[in-house]
PDB file of C-alpha atoms in Angstrom:
ATOM      1  CA  MET A  11     -47.069  12.428 -20.426  1.00 52.00           C
ATOM      2  CA  ARG A  12     -44.354  14.942 -19.505  1.00 50.00           C
ATOM      3  CA  GLU A  13     -44.406  13.723 -15.890  1.00 54.00           C
ATOM      4  CA  ILE A  14     -44.013  10.096 -17.009  1.00 50.00           C
ATOM      5  CA  LEU A  15     -41.112  10.966 -19.326  1.00 44.00           C
ATOM      6  CA  GLY A  16     -39.547  13.066 -16.578  1.00 47.00           C
ATOM      7  CA  ARG A  17     -39.657  10.182 -14.088  1.00 54.00           C
ATOM      8  CA  ARG A  18     -38.169   7.794 -16.645  1.00 50.00           C
ATOM      9  CA  LEU A  19     -35.366  10.246 -17.424  1.00 41.00           C
ATOM     10  CA  GLN A  20     -34.599  10.655 -13.722  1.00 48.00           C
ATOM     11  CA  ARG A  21     -34.413   6.880 -13.273  1.00 50.00           C
ATOM     12  CA  LEU A  22     -31.936   6.684 -16.154  1.00 40.00           C
ATOM     13  CA  ARG A  23     -29.842   9.437 -14.586  1.00 41.00           C
ATOM     14  CA  ASP A  24     -29.861   7.681 -11.222  1.00 44.00           C
ATOM     15  CA  ARG A  25     -28.807   4.413 -12.832  1.00 43.00           C
ATOM     16  CA  PHE A  26     -25.992   6.125 -14.730  1.00 35.00           C
ATOM     17  CA  GLN A  27     -24.702   7.767 -11.549  1.00 40.00           C
ATOM     18  CA  SER A  28     -24.688   4.411  -9.738  1.00 40.00           C
ATOM     19  CA  LEU A  29     -22.385   2.972 -12.417  1.00 39.00           C
ATOM     20  CA  ARG A  30     -19.831   5.776 -12.112  1.00 41.00           C
ATOM     21  CA  PRO A  31     -16.913   5.761  -9.656  1.00 41.00           C
ATOM     22  CA  ASP A  32     -17.655   6.861  -6.116  1.00 42.00           C
ATOM     23  CA  ARG A  33     -17.377  10.652  -5.786  1.00 44.00           C
ATOM     24  CA  GLY A  34     -16.219  12.802  -2.934  1.00 42.00           C
ATOM     25  CA  PRO A  35     -17.541  16.140  -1.699  1.00 38.00           C
ATOM     26  CA  SER A  36     -15.665  18.075  -4.374  1.00 37.00           C
ATOM     27  CA  GLY A  37     -17.184  16.015  -7.175  1.00 37.00           C
ATOM     28  CA  GLY A  38     -13.926  14.246  -8.019  1.00 41.00           C
ATOM     29  CA  THR A  39     -13.312  10.538  -8.129  1.00 55.00           C
ATOM     30  CA  SER A  40     -13.006   8.712  -4.820  1.00 88.00           C
ATOM     31  CA  ALA A  41      -9.837   9.079  -2.793  1.00 94.00           C
ATOM     32  CA  LEU A  42      -9.223   5.337  -3.102  1.00 96.00           C
ATOM     33  CA  LEU A  43      -9.444   5.398  -6.897  1.00 97.00           C
ATOM     34  CA  GLU A  44      -7.213   8.462  -7.077  1.00 96.00           C
ATOM     35  CA  ALA A  45      -4.669   6.805  -4.771  1.00 97.00           C
ATOM     36  CA  ALA A  46      -4.689   3.596  -6.801  1.00 97.00           C
ATOM     37  CA  LEU A  47      -4.217   5.501 -10.076  1.00 97.00           C
ATOM     38  CA  THR A  48      -1.367   7.562  -8.585  1.00 95.00           C
ATOM     39  CA  CYS A  49       0.396   4.399  -7.451  1.00 95.00           C
ATOM     40  CA  ALA A  50      -0.071   2.718 -10.815  1.00 96.00           C
ATOM     41  CA  THR A  51       0.703   5.615 -13.167  1.00 94.00           C
ATOM     42  CA  THR A  52       2.905   8.113 -11.313  1.00 92.00           C
ATOM     43  CA  TRP A  53       4.962   5.675  -9.262  1.00 93.00           C
ATOM     44  CA  GLN A  54       4.535   2.556 -11.424  1.00 93.00           C
ATOM     45  CA  TRP A  55       3.626   0.400  -8.422  1.00 96.00           C
ATOM     46  CA  PRO A  56       1.401  -2.585  -9.334  1.00 97.00           C
ATOM     47  CA  VAL A  57      -1.819  -2.426  -7.333  1.00 98.00           C
ATOM     48  CA  LEU A  58      -5.021  -4.408  -6.916  1.00 97.00           C
ATOM     49  CA  PRO A  59      -8.148  -4.089  -4.770  1.00 97.00           C
ATOM     50  CA  GLY A  60      -8.269  -5.812  -1.395  1.00 96.00           C
ATOM     51  CA  VAL A  61     -11.135  -8.126  -0.552  1.00 94.00           C
ATOM     52  CA  GLY A  62     -12.880  -5.560   1.670  1.00 92.00           C
ATOM     53  CA  ARG A  63     -15.464  -6.191   4.369  1.00 89.00           C
ATOM     54  CA  SER A  64     -18.998  -7.505   4.534  1.00 85.00           C
ATOM     55  CA  GLY A  65     -21.877  -7.631   6.980  1.00 71.00           C
ATOM     56  CA  THR A  66     -24.219  -4.896   8.105  1.00 66.00           C
ATOM     57  CA  ASP A  67     -21.591  -3.360  10.411  1.00 68.00           C
ATOM     58  CA  GLY A  68     -18.628  -4.020   8.113  1.00 74.00           C
ATOM     59  CA  SER A  69     -16.829  -5.971  10.807  1.00 76.00           C
ATOM     60  CA  ARG A  70     -16.331  -9.218   8.875  1.00 87.00           C
ATOM     61  CA  CYS A  71     -13.911  -9.929   6.084  1.00 92.00           C
ATOM     62  CA  ALA A  72     -15.569 -10.585   2.738  1.00 91.00           C
ATOM     63  CA  CYS A  73     -13.426 -13.706   2.257  1.00 92.00           C
ATOM     64  CA  PRO A  74     -14.756 -17.150   3.262  1.00 92.00           C
ATOM     65  CA  ASP A  75     -12.489 -17.445   6.321  1.00 92.00           C
ATOM     66  CA  PRO A  76     -14.517 -16.586   9.467  1.00 88.00           C
ATOM     67  CA  ASP A  77     -11.277 -16.170  11.455  1.00 90.00           C
ATOM     68  CA  CYS A  78      -9.434 -14.019   8.902  1.00 91.00           C
ATOM     69  CA  ALA A  79      -6.352 -12.453  10.523  1.00 88.00           C
ATOM     70  CA  VAL A  80      -6.434  -9.318   8.356  1.00 90.00           C
ATOM     71  CA  PRO A  81     -10.135  -8.676   7.673  1.00 91.00           C
ATOM     72  CA  GLY A  82     -10.657  -6.812   4.427  1.00 91.00           C
ATOM     73  CA  ALA A  83      -6.971  -6.040   3.907  1.00 92.00           C
ATOM     74  CA  HIS A  84      -5.699  -8.866   1.722  1.00 94.00           C
ATOM     75  CA  PRO A  85      -6.051 -10.087  -1.891  1.00 95.00           C
ATOM     76  CA  PHE A  86      -8.753 -12.596  -2.711  1.00 94.00           C
ATOM     77  CA  ASP A  87     -10.491 -12.033  -6.051  1.00 92.00           C
ATOM     78  CA  PRO A  88      -8.523 -10.944  -7.996  1.00 94.00           C
ATOM     79  CA  GLY A  89      -5.467 -12.691  -6.628  1.00 95.00           C
ATOM     80  CA  LEU A  90      -2.107 -11.061  -6.009  1.00 96.00           C
ATOM     81  CA  LEU A  91      -0.739 -12.046  -9.425  1.00 96.00           C
ATOM     82  CA  ALA A  92      -3.343  -9.776 -11.053  1.00 97.00           C
ATOM     83  CA  ALA A  93      -1.695  -6.611  -9.635  1.00 97.00           C
ATOM     84  CA  SER A  94      -1.359  -4.085 -12.448  1.00 97.00           C
ATOM     85  CA  THR A  95      -0.123  -0.639 -13.422  1.00 96.00           C
ATOM     86  CA  ASP A  96      -2.633  -0.405 -16.283  1.00 97.00           C
ATOM     87  CA  PRO A  97      -4.827   2.645 -15.549  1.00 97.00           C
ATOM     88  CA  ARG A  98      -7.762   1.115 -17.447  1.00 97.00           C
ATOM     89  CA  MET A  99      -7.673  -2.000 -15.283  1.00 97.00           C
ATOM     90  CA  VAL A 100      -7.237   0.014 -12.105  1.00 97.00           C
ATOM     91  CA  SER A 101     -10.143   2.312 -13.022  1.00 97.00           C
ATOM     92  CA  TRP A 102     -12.362  -0.664 -13.812  1.00 97.00           C
ATOM     93  CA  TRP A 103     -11.602  -2.322 -10.474  1.00 97.00           C
ATOM     94  CA  TRP A 104     -12.399   0.724  -8.352  1.00 97.00           C
ATOM     95  CA  THR A 105     -15.349   1.755 -10.512  1.00 95.00           C
ATOM     96  CA  ASN A 106     -16.963  -1.553  -9.605  1.00 94.00           C
ATOM     97  CA  ARG A 107     -15.627  -1.624  -6.034  1.00 94.00           C
ATOM     98  CA  PRO A 108     -15.153   2.019  -4.974  1.00 94.00           C
ATOM     99  CA  THR A 109     -14.529   1.226  -1.292  1.00 92.00           C
ATOM    100  CA  ALA A 110     -11.973  -1.550  -1.854  1.00 95.00           C
ATOM    101  CA  PRO A 111      -8.637  -1.167  -0.020  1.00 96.00           C
ATOM    102  CA  VAL A 112      -5.570  -0.376  -2.136  1.00 97.00           C
ATOM    103  CA  LEU A 113      -2.910  -3.101  -2.073  1.00 98.00           C
ATOM    104  CA  MET A 114       0.559  -2.855  -3.611  1.00 98.00           C
ATOM    105  CA  ALA A 115       2.287  -6.035  -4.765  1.00 97.00           C
ATOM    106  CA  THR A 116       5.777  -5.712  -3.279  1.00 96.00           C
ATOM    107  CA  GLY A 117       9.046  -6.791  -4.866  1.00 94.00           C
ATOM    108  CA  GLY A 118      10.075  -7.126  -8.467  1.00 90.00           C
ATOM    109  CA  ALA A 119      10.160  -3.601  -9.896  1.00 86.00           C
ATOM    110  CA  ALA A 120       8.082  -2.268  -6.986  1.00 93.00           C
ATOM    111  CA  PRO A 121       9.361  -1.303  -3.538  1.00 96.00           C
ATOM    112  CA  CYS A 122       9.728  -3.847  -0.779  1.00 96.00           C
ATOM    113  CA  ALA A 123       8.902  -2.972   2.836  1.00 96.00           C
ATOM    114  CA  VAL A 124       9.749  -3.772   6.431  1.00 96.00           C
ATOM    115  CA  SER A 125       6.972  -3.358   9.014  1.00 95.00           C
ATOM    116  CA  LEU A 126       6.968  -3.296  12.810  1.00 95.00           C
ATOM    117  CA  PRO A 127       4.729  -2.136  15.682  1.00 94.00           C
ATOM    118  CA  ALA A 128       3.906   1.571  15.549  1.00 95.00           C
ATOM    119  CA  GLY A 129       5.652   2.579  18.779  1.00 94.00           C
ATOM    120  CA  ALA A 130       8.828   0.718  17.855  1.00 94.00           C
ATOM    121  CA  ALA A 131       8.758   2.205  14.358  1.00 95.00           C
ATOM    122  CA  ALA A 132       8.507   5.755  15.726  1.00 95.00           C
ATOM    123  CA  ARG A 133      11.589   5.115  17.873  1.00 94.00           C
ATOM    124  CA  ALA A 134      13.447   3.625  14.910  1.00 95.00           C
ATOM    125  CA  LEU A 135      12.707   6.680  12.752  1.00 96.00           C
ATOM    126  CA  VAL A 136      14.116   8.971  15.451  1.00 95.00           C
ATOM    127  CA  ARG A 137      17.312   6.918  15.525  1.00 94.00           C
ATOM    128  CA  LEU A 138      17.637   6.759  11.739  1.00 95.00           C
ATOM    129  CA  ASP A 139      17.033  10.501  11.415  1.00 95.00           C
ATOM    130  CA  ALA A 140      19.710  11.144  14.045  1.00 95.00           C
ATOM    131  CA  GLN A 141      22.114   9.070  11.971  1.00 93.00           C
ATOM    132  CA  GLY A 142      21.391  11.289   8.993  1.00 95.00           C
ATOM    133  CA  LEU A 143      19.990   8.408   6.947  1.00 93.00           C
ATOM    134  CA  ARG A 144      17.733   9.462   4.107  1.00 93.00           C
ATOM    135  CA  LEU A 145      14.461   7.564   4.423  1.00 95.00           C
ATOM    136  CA  GLY A 146      11.765   6.874   1.854  1.00 95.00           C
ATOM    137  CA  PRO A 147       7.986   6.657   2.245  1.00 97.00           C
ATOM    138  CA  VAL A 148       6.570   5.335   5.516  1.00 98.00           C
ATOM    139  CA  VAL A 149       3.065   3.818   5.666  1.00 98.00           C
ATOM    140  CA  ALA A 150       1.277   3.995   9.030  1.00 97.00           C
ATOM    141  CA  THR A 151      -1.725   2.222  10.517  1.00 95.00           C
ATOM    142  CA  PRO A 152      -2.867   2.658  14.129  1.00 93.00           C
ATOM    143  CA  THR A 153      -0.921  -0.485  15.099  1.00 93.00           C
ATOM    144  CA  ARG A 154       1.962  -0.898  12.612  1.00 94.00           C
ATOM    145  CA  TRP A 155       4.216   1.196  10.398  1.00 96.00           C
ATOM    146  CA  ALA A 156       6.005   0.028   7.261  1.00 97.00           C
ATOM    147  CA  LEU A 157       9.183   1.545   5.831  1.00 97.00           C
ATOM    148  CA  LEU A 158       9.449   1.244   2.058  1.00 97.00           C
ATOM    149  CA  VAL A 159      12.871   0.138   0.874  1.00 96.00           C
ATOM    150  CA  ALA A 160      14.565  -0.645  -2.425  1.00 95.00           C
ATOM    151  CA  PRO A 161      13.679  -4.066  -3.895  1.00 94.00           C
ATOM    152  CA  TYR A 162      15.666  -6.905  -2.349  1.00 92.00           C
ATOM    153  CA  SER A 163      15.936 -10.605  -3.089  1.00 89.00           C
ATOM    154  CA  LEU A 164      15.082 -13.311  -0.588  1.00 88.00           C
ATOM    155  CA  GLU A 165      18.682 -14.472  -0.802  1.00 90.00           C
ATOM    156  CA  ARG A 166      19.994 -11.040   0.156  1.00 89.00           C
ATOM    157  CA  LEU A 167      17.480 -10.713   2.974  1.00 90.00           C
ATOM    158  CA  GLY A 168      18.424 -14.162   4.257  1.00 90.00           C
ATOM    159  CA  GLU A 169      22.094 -13.193   4.395  1.00 90.00           C
ATOM    160  CA  LEU A 170      21.308 -10.049   6.394  1.00 89.00           C
ATOM    161  CA  LEU A 171      19.083 -11.815   8.904  1.00 89.00           C
ATOM    162  CA  TYR A 172      21.395 -14.809   9.307  1.00 89.00           C
ATOM    163  CA  ALA A 173      24.058 -12.453  10.633  1.00 87.00           C
ATOM    164  CA  LYS A 174      21.745 -11.259  13.453  1.00 86.00           C
ATOM    165  CA  ASP A 175      21.701 -12.903  16.868  1.00 86.00           C
ATOM    166  CA  HIS A 176      17.942 -12.485  17.065  1.00 86.00           C
ATOM    167  CA  VAL A 177      15.213 -11.228  14.727  1.00 87.00           C
ATOM    168  CA  PRO A 178      11.950 -10.422  16.562  1.00 88.00           C
ATOM    169  CA  SER A 179       8.800 -11.965  15.143  1.00 86.00           C
ATOM    170  CA  SER A 180       7.149  -8.533  15.387  1.00 89.00           C
ATOM    171  CA  LEU A 181       9.405  -7.477  12.507  1.00 91.00           C
ATOM    172  CA  ARG A 182       7.935  -8.491   9.147  1.00 92.00           C
ATOM    173  CA  PHE A 183       9.277  -8.321   5.635  1.00 94.00           C
ATOM    174  CA  HIS A 184       7.232  -7.632   2.515  1.00 95.00           C
ATOM    175  CA  GLY A 185       9.266  -8.759  -0.461  1.00 94.00           C
ATOM    176  CA  GLU A 186       8.686 -10.661  -3.681  1.00 93.00           C
ATOM    177  CA  GLY A 187       5.253 -12.296  -3.548  1.00 94.00           C
ATOM    178  CA  GLY A 188       4.069 -10.055  -0.715  1.00 95.00           C
ATOM    179  CA  TYR A 189       1.777  -7.056  -0.488  1.00 96.00           C
ATOM    180  CA  LEU A 190       1.260  -3.890   1.510  1.00 97.00           C
ATOM    181  CA  LEU A 191      -1.898  -1.973   2.382  1.00 97.00           C
ATOM    182  CA  LEU A 192      -1.665   1.641   1.201  1.00 97.00           C
ATOM    183  CA  PRO A 193      -3.407   4.917   2.149  1.00 97.00           C
ATOM    184  CA  PRO A 194      -6.192   5.874   2.381  1.00 96.00           C
ATOM    185  CA  SER A 195      -7.500   2.322   2.847  1.00 95.00           C
ATOM    186  CA  ALA A 196      -9.322   1.190   5.971  1.00 92.00           C
ATOM    187  CA  ALA A 197      -6.956  -0.665   8.310  1.00 90.00           C
ATOM    188  CA  SER A 198      -8.039  -4.108   9.460  1.00 84.00           C
ATOM    189  CA  SER A 199      -7.367  -3.093  13.075  1.00 79.00           C
ATOM    190  CA  GLY A 200      -9.587  -0.012  12.743  1.00 81.00           C
ATOM    191  CA  GLY A 201      -8.924   3.516  11.556  1.00 88.00           C
ATOM    192  CA  ARG A 202      -7.264   4.449   8.280  1.00 92.00           C
ATOM    193  CA  VAL A 203      -3.920   3.863   6.665  1.00 96.00           C
ATOM    194  CA  ARG A 204      -1.954   7.102   6.208  1.00 97.00           C
ATOM    195  CA  TRP A 205       1.422   8.336   5.058  1.00 97.00           C
ATOM    196  CA  GLU A 206       3.711   9.050   7.992  1.00 97.00           C
ATOM    197  CA  ARG A 207       6.159  10.170   5.301  1.00 96.00           C
ATOM    198  CA  GLU A 208       4.788  10.678   1.821  1.00 93.00           C
ATOM    199  CA  PRO A 209       6.463   9.517  -1.393  1.00 91.00           C
ATOM    200  CA  ARG A 210       8.357  12.328  -3.076  1.00 82.00           C
ATOM    201  CA  VAL A 211       9.284  12.260  -6.737  1.00 75.00           C
ATOM    202  CA  LEU A 212      12.844  13.522  -7.223  1.00 70.00           C
ATOM    203  CA  PRO A 213      14.038  15.534 -10.236  1.00 63.00           C
ATOM    204  CA  GLN A 214      15.448  13.302 -12.925  1.00 57.00           C
ATOM    205  CA  ARG A 215      19.232  13.139 -12.811  1.00 53.00           C
ATOM    206  CA  PRO A 216      21.588  11.542 -15.297  1.00 53.00           C
ATOM    207  CA  ALA A 217      23.133   8.283 -14.167  1.00 50.00           C
ATOM    208  CA  ASP A 218      26.665   8.528 -12.867  1.00 50.00           C
ATOM    209  CA  PRO A 219      28.760   5.991 -14.792  1.00 49.00           C
ATOM    210  CA  LYS A 220      31.399   6.090 -12.041  1.00 48.00           C
ATOM    211  CA  SER A 221      28.978   4.895  -9.333  1.00 40.00           C
ATOM    212  CA  PRO A 222      26.537   2.427 -10.877  1.00 40.00           C
ATOM    213  CA  GLY A 223      25.723   0.912  -7.502  1.00 38.00           C
ATOM    214  CA  ALA A 224      24.118   4.139  -6.308  1.00 37.00           C
ATOM    215  CA  GLN A 225      21.292   4.066  -8.809  1.00 39.00           C
ATOM    216  CA  PRO A 226      19.051   1.123  -7.717  1.00 42.00           C
ATOM    217  CA  SER A 227      18.213   2.677  -4.336  1.00 44.00           C
ATOM    218  CA  GLN A 228      16.754   5.753  -6.049  1.00 44.00           C
ATOM    219  CA  ALA A 229      14.102   4.101  -8.147  1.00 46.00           C
ATOM    220  CA  ALA A 230      11.458   1.468  -8.110  1.00 51.00           C
ATOM    221  CA  GLY A 231       9.177   2.549 -10.910  1.00 55.00           C
ATOM    222  CA  ALA A 232       9.288   6.350 -10.608  1.00 62.00           C
ATOM    223  CA  ASN A 233      12.297   8.358  -9.453  1.00 74.00           C
ATOM    224  CA  LEU A 234      11.518   7.914  -5.736  1.00 87.00           C
ATOM    225  CA  TRP A 235      14.173   7.699  -3.082  1.00 89.00           C
ATOM    226  CA  LEU A 236      14.215   4.293  -1.357  1.00 94.00           C
ATOM    227  CA  PRO A 237      16.916   3.286   1.123  1.00 95.00           C
ATOM    228  CA  ASP A 238      18.540  -0.111   0.934  1.00 95.00           C
ATOM    229  CA  VAL A 239      17.174  -2.609   3.449  1.00 94.00           C
ATOM    230  CA  GLU A 240      20.678  -3.118   4.846  1.00 93.00           C
ATOM    231  CA  ALA A 241      20.786   0.550   5.868  1.00 94.00           C
ATOM    232  CA  VAL A 242      17.694   0.311   8.093  1.00 94.00           C
ATOM    233  CA  VAL A 243      17.533  -3.269   9.325  1.00 92.00           C
ATOM    234  CA  ASP A 244      19.789  -2.824  12.392  1.00 90.00           C
ATOM    235  CA  ALA A 245      17.689   0.037  13.774  1.00 91.00           C
ATOM    236  CA  LEU A 246      14.450  -1.828  13.068  1.00 92.00           C
ATOM    237  CA  VAL A 247      15.655  -5.040  14.725  1.00 91.00           C
ATOM    238  CA  GLU A 248      16.766  -3.136  17.815  1.00 88.00           C
ATOM    239  CA  ALA A 249      13.547  -1.111  18.059  1.00 88.00           C
ATOM    240  CA  SER A 250      11.253  -4.115  17.584  1.00 86.00           C
ATOM    241  CA  SER A 251      13.148  -6.322  20.076  1.00 83.00           C
ATOM    242  CA  SER A 252      11.252  -4.721  22.948  1.00 72.00           C
ATOM    243  CA  ALA A 253       7.879  -4.781  21.165  1.00 66.00           C
ATOM    244  CA  PRO A 254       5.298  -7.554  21.664  1.00 62.00           C
ATOM    245  CA  ASP A 255       5.441 -10.030  18.814  1.00 53.00           C
ATOM    246  CA  GLY A 256       1.665 -10.393  18.562  1.00 46.00           C
ATOM    247  CA  GLY A 257       1.849 -14.121  17.965  1.00 39.00           C
ATOM    248  CA  SER A 258       1.305 -15.489  14.467  1.00 37.00           C
ATOM    249  CA  ARG A 259      -1.617 -13.232  13.578  1.00 40.00           C
ATOM    250  CA  LEU A 260      -0.794 -10.169  11.509  1.00 41.00           C
ATOM    251  CA  ALA A 261      -2.377  -7.318  13.429  1.00 38.00           C
ATOM    252  CA  TYR A 262      -2.467  -4.790  10.612  1.00 38.00           C
TER     253      TYR A 262
END
């Protein structure tokens, strides 16, 4: 009888463990869940799980499109409008899907981003650093990097780009209604997404009533430094002009 009860108890334990969030070697919650909760609660960035991959080798996107351009790394169910900063919702998502990529809905109160091929982005960062420009977080995949910038409107972006003689198609903008894949998600092109430059929370400072225009670039959710898109766009356009455009497919 003791053996029977022992086996039943072990089965209950196993079932309970399978319902808990994925756990790493240290016994903590999965890195993906921790990253999603940090984005949602510390930085106040709305996040949602990406569709992920399927198949025995994990090479296919879990969405119905057999020719998906960004396998695993886009919203599907839930859709982009479901992005949330609610820690209960975020925990529920990654408890049920512990390997799902972390997506941030860009624009609104969240940061926007500008992405370009990795080699071009590295050159652009060297130039911007030489200019003494203070940069914000930079997200890197093996093929593309994305610079996070202060939220911008489509109208403002249109004005900036209209003034350029040429805007390479390898340069892409993630604004209102867009999304960005965040670390430590699996990149659709292989490898992992990482922080080339990590977000850094700045000490709270009182607003300066004499310079109200300086405040928006310092915050999108938490007190994180984010440069204005106008400050970086020239260097990014120049750097990406010599980079292959990759056609219409988004090689993230």
